[in-house]
Amino acid sequence: MLRAIYPGSFDPVTYGHLDIIRRSCKIVDELVVGVLNNNAKMPLFSVEERVKMLQEVTKDLKNVKIVPFHGLLIDFAREMDAYVVIRGLRAITDFEYELQMSQTNHKLEPDLETMFLTTSIEYSYLSSTTVREIATYGGDVSQFVPEEVRIALKEKMKTKGVYNKYE
Ligand code: PNS
């Protein structure tokens, strides 16, 4: 049985992430979406909120589970008994960081392999960072994230006194 991990911050999950999740779960038997719990990164959404959003938007996928993790990815992979990591590559700008990360992980855990899926062209520009920025200024994020995430962003922004200009 092939179990793989798709790790990330998912702050918040976008259509780009979902594209990688949907395509990956056709390739592997079980996909563990690992949600990094790292408060040093000062996420907009708590790890519980990010896990909940991911659960909602993947509920139709039978071989996907969402699991929070902290610490090293190699330790999480061992804990999950998964020796394949999946990452999405959007553009050449992602390559340097991804190469460094996969080579470091491979050095630390030689049994761990990283597989890259190139992001579908329609999502190649998309990132959680830009989604957060648009939402921070009250912009419309409906093209970039599923409806559940759009609503969660709207509610989060309301707590910060930001109101969507497009409703
Ligand atoms: O969505 P992101 O922020 O690009 O995901 C980055 C992530 C979570 C995959 C990466 O930061 C990670 O694996 N963090 C865990 C800590 C770790 O193992 N670091 C060493 C890898 S070089």
Short mmCIF file of C-alpha atoms and ligand atoms in Angstrom, two decimals:
data_model
loop_
_atom_site.label_atom_id
_atom_site.label_comp_id
_atom_site.label_asym_id
_atom_site.label_seq_id
_atom_site.Cartn_x
_atom_site.Cartn_y
_atom_site.Cartn_z
CA MET A 1 0.00 0.00 0.00
CA LEU A 2 1.38 3.39 -0.96
CA ARG A 3 0.81 6.07 1.65
CA ALA A 4 2.07 9.57 0.93
CA ILE A 5 2.21 12.82 2.84
CA TYR A 6 1.29 16.17 1.37
CA PRO A 7 2.66 18.64 3.94
CA GLY A 8 2.09 22.35 4.13
CA SER A 9 0.92 25.36 6.09
CA PHE A 10 -2.45 25.62 4.27
CA ASP A 11 -3.09 29.10 5.71
CA PRO A 12 -5.62 28.87 4.12
CA VAL A 13 -6.11 25.97 1.67
CA THR A 14 -6.53 27.26 -1.92
CA TYR A 15 -7.78 25.74 -5.18
CA GLY A 16 -4.10 25.19 -6.01
CA HIS A 17 -3.66 22.91 -2.96
CA LEU A 18 -6.92 21.14 -3.72
CA ASP A 19 -5.76 20.46 -7.27
CA ILE A 20 -2.63 18.74 -5.90
CA ILE A 21 -4.68 16.80 -3.31
CA ARG A 22 -7.19 15.55 -5.91
CA ARG A 23 -4.51 14.49 -8.37
CA SER A 24 -2.33 12.87 -5.67
CA CYS A 25 -5.10 10.74 -4.26
CA LYS A 26 -5.56 9.15 -7.70
CA ILE A 27 -1.89 8.09 -7.64
CA VAL A 28 -1.51 6.85 -4.06
CA ASP A 29 -3.64 4.53 -1.92
CA GLU A 30 -3.75 6.89 1.02
CA LEU A 31 -2.90 10.56 1.23
CA VAL A 32 -2.11 12.17 4.58
CA VAL A 33 -2.38 15.94 4.38
CA GLY A 34 0.05 17.14 7.08
CA VAL A 35 -0.84 20.56 8.46
CA LEU A 36 2.13 22.33 10.03
CA ASN A 37 1.48 23.54 13.54
CA ASN A 38 4.09 26.24 13.88
CA ASN A 39 3.06 29.32 15.80
CA ALA A 40 6.43 30.94 15.08
CA LYS A 41 5.09 31.44 11.52
CA MET A 42 2.21 33.49 13.05
CA PRO A 43 -0.52 31.88 10.93
CA LEU A 44 -3.77 33.72 10.23
CA PHE A 45 -5.76 30.57 11.06
CA SER A 46 -5.06 28.29 14.02
CA VAL A 47 -4.03 24.73 13.19
CA GLU A 48 -7.49 23.53 14.31
CA GLU A 49 -9.17 25.98 11.90
CA ARG A 50 -6.87 24.94 9.04
CA VAL A 51 -7.53 21.25 9.70
CA LYS A 52 -11.30 21.85 9.80
CA MET A 53 -11.28 23.75 6.49
CA LEU A 54 -9.23 21.00 4.84
CA GLN A 55 -11.62 18.35 6.18
CA GLU A 56 -14.60 20.22 4.76
CA VAL A 57 -13.13 20.74 1.31
CA THR A 58 -11.88 17.14 0.97
CA LYS A 59 -14.92 15.37 2.45
CA ASP A 60 -15.77 13.72 -0.90
CA LEU A 61 -12.31 12.08 -1.09
CA LYS A 62 -12.29 8.69 0.59
CA ASN A 63 -8.53 8.10 0.79
CA VAL A 64 -7.49 11.45 2.29
CA LYS A 65 -6.94 12.21 5.94
CA ILE A 66 -5.95 15.49 7.50
CA VAL A 67 -3.43 15.33 10.34
CA PRO A 68 -1.73 18.25 12.16
CA PHE A 69 1.98 17.97 12.91
CA HIS A 70 4.77 19.89 14.53
CA GLY A 71 8.51 19.44 14.44
CA LEU A 72 10.36 17.79 11.61
CA LEU A 73 8.62 16.42 8.56
CA ILE A 74 10.83 13.31 8.61
CA ASP A 75 9.61 12.48 12.14
CA PHE A 76 5.99 12.98 11.09
CA ALA A 77 6.58 10.76 8.04
CA ARG A 78 8.00 8.00 10.26
CA GLU A 79 5.07 8.35 12.66
CA MET A 80 2.64 8.02 9.74
CA ASP A 81 4.66 5.17 8.22
CA ALA A 82 4.80 7.10 4.94
CA TYR A 83 7.95 7.36 2.87
CA VAL A 84 6.75 9.52 0.01
CA VAL A 85 6.26 13.27 0.31
CA ILE A 86 4.30 15.11 -2.35
CA ARG A 87 4.85 18.77 -3.10
CA GLY A 88 3.42 21.03 -5.80
CA LEU A 89 5.72 23.04 -8.03
CA ARG A 90 4.21 26.21 -9.43
CA ALA A 91 7.08 27.98 -11.14
CA ILE A 92 10.84 28.06 -11.29
CA THR A 93 10.80 30.35 -8.23
CA ASP A 94 9.56 27.42 -6.11
CA PHE A 95 12.34 25.17 -7.29
CA GLU A 96 15.25 26.38 -5.16
CA TYR A 97 13.39 26.09 -1.86
CA GLU A 98 11.79 22.77 -2.80
CA LEU A 99 15.11 21.29 -3.94
CA GLN A 100 16.78 22.34 -0.69
CA MET A 101 13.94 20.93 1.38
CA SER A 102 13.76 17.59 -0.44
CA GLN A 103 17.54 17.11 -0.38
CA THR A 104 17.73 17.99 3.32
CA ASN A 105 14.91 15.59 4.13
CA HIS A 106 16.54 12.87 2.05
CA LYS A 107 19.85 13.41 3.87
CA LEU A 108 18.12 13.19 7.25
CA GLU A 109 15.99 10.21 6.23
CA PRO A 110 17.40 8.38 3.17
CA ASP A 111 14.23 6.28 2.82
CA LEU A 112 12.09 9.39 2.34
CA GLU A 113 11.47 10.40 -1.27
CA THR A 114 9.87 13.65 -2.46
CA MET A 115 7.69 13.59 -5.56
CA PHE A 116 6.72 16.81 -7.31
CA LEU A 117 3.52 17.48 -9.17
CA THR A 118 3.50 20.55 -11.38
CA THR A 119 0.56 22.73 -10.48
CA SER A 120 -2.18 22.91 -13.10
CA ILE A 121 -1.60 25.99 -15.24
CA GLU A 122 -4.74 27.79 -14.02
CA TYR A 123 -3.38 27.81 -10.45
CA SER A 124 0.28 28.49 -11.18
CA TYR A 125 0.06 32.07 -9.88
CA LEU A 126 -1.90 31.22 -6.74
CA SER A 127 -0.59 31.22 -3.16
CA SER A 128 -2.04 31.39 0.35
CA THR A 129 0.04 34.53 0.89
CA THR A 130 -1.69 36.43 -1.92
CA VAL A 131 -5.10 35.12 -0.82
CA ARG A 132 -4.44 36.43 2.72
CA GLU A 133 -3.30 39.76 1.33
CA ILE A 134 -6.40 40.19 -0.84
CA ALA A 135 -8.64 39.28 2.11
CA THR A 136 -6.75 41.66 4.40
CA TYR A 137 -7.72 44.55 2.14
CA GLY A 138 -11.32 43.41 1.79
CA GLY A 139 -10.90 42.01 -1.74
CA ASP A 140 -12.81 39.19 -3.41
CA VAL A 141 -11.11 35.79 -3.04
CA SER A 142 -13.92 33.66 -4.45
CA GLN A 143 -11.91 32.64 -7.56
CA PHE A 144 -9.05 31.36 -5.46
CA VAL A 145 -10.54 29.39 -2.57
CA PRO A 146 -13.55 27.12 -1.99
CA GLU A 147 -16.72 28.71 -0.59
CA GLU A 148 -16.14 27.34 2.95
CA VAL A 149 -12.72 29.00 3.01
CA ARG A 150 -14.06 32.27 1.59
CA ILE A 151 -16.60 32.39 4.43
CA ALA A 152 -13.97 31.54 7.05
CA LEU A 153 -11.73 34.31 5.68
CA LYS A 154 -14.62 36.77 5.76
CA GLU A 155 -15.36 35.89 9.40
CA LYS A 156 -11.67 36.09 10.35
CA MET A 157 -11.34 39.49 8.70
CA LYS A 158 -14.46 40.75 10.48
CA THR A 159 -12.75 40.00 13.81
CA LYS A 160 -9.96 42.30 12.57
CA GLY A 161 -12.38 45.03 11.48
CA VAL A 162 -12.00 44.34 7.73
CA TYR A 163 -15.17 44.08 5.64
CA ASN A 164 -15.40 42.64 2.13
CA LYS A 165 -16.02 45.43 -0.38
CA TYR A 166 -17.58 43.10 -2.92
CA GLU A 167 -20.70 42.01 -1.04
O1 PNS B 1 3.05 25.32 2.75
P1 PNS B 1 4.49 25.54 3.08
O2 PNS B 1 4.62 26.61 4.14
O3 PNS B 1 5.32 25.82 1.86
O4 PNS B 1 5.02 24.15 3.71
C1 PNS B 1 6.33 24.04 4.22
C2 PNS B 1 6.51 22.74 5.03
C3 PNS B 1 5.45 22.62 6.11
C4 PNS B 1 6.41 21.56 4.10
C5 PNS B 1 7.93 22.80 5.64
O5 PNS B 1 8.11 24.02 6.28
C6 PNS B 1 8.19 21.67 6.63
O6 PNS B 1 8.28 20.52 6.26
N1 PNS B 1 8.30 22.04 7.91
C7 PNS B 1 8.57 21.09 8.98
C8 PNS B 1 9.95 21.32 9.58
C9 PNS B 1 11.01 20.56 8.83
O7 PNS B 1 10.97 19.36 8.67
N2 PNS B 1 12.02 21.31 8.33
C10 PNS B 1 13.14 20.72 7.63
C11 PNS B 1 12.86 20.60 6.14
S1 PNS B 1 14.09 21.44 5.28
#
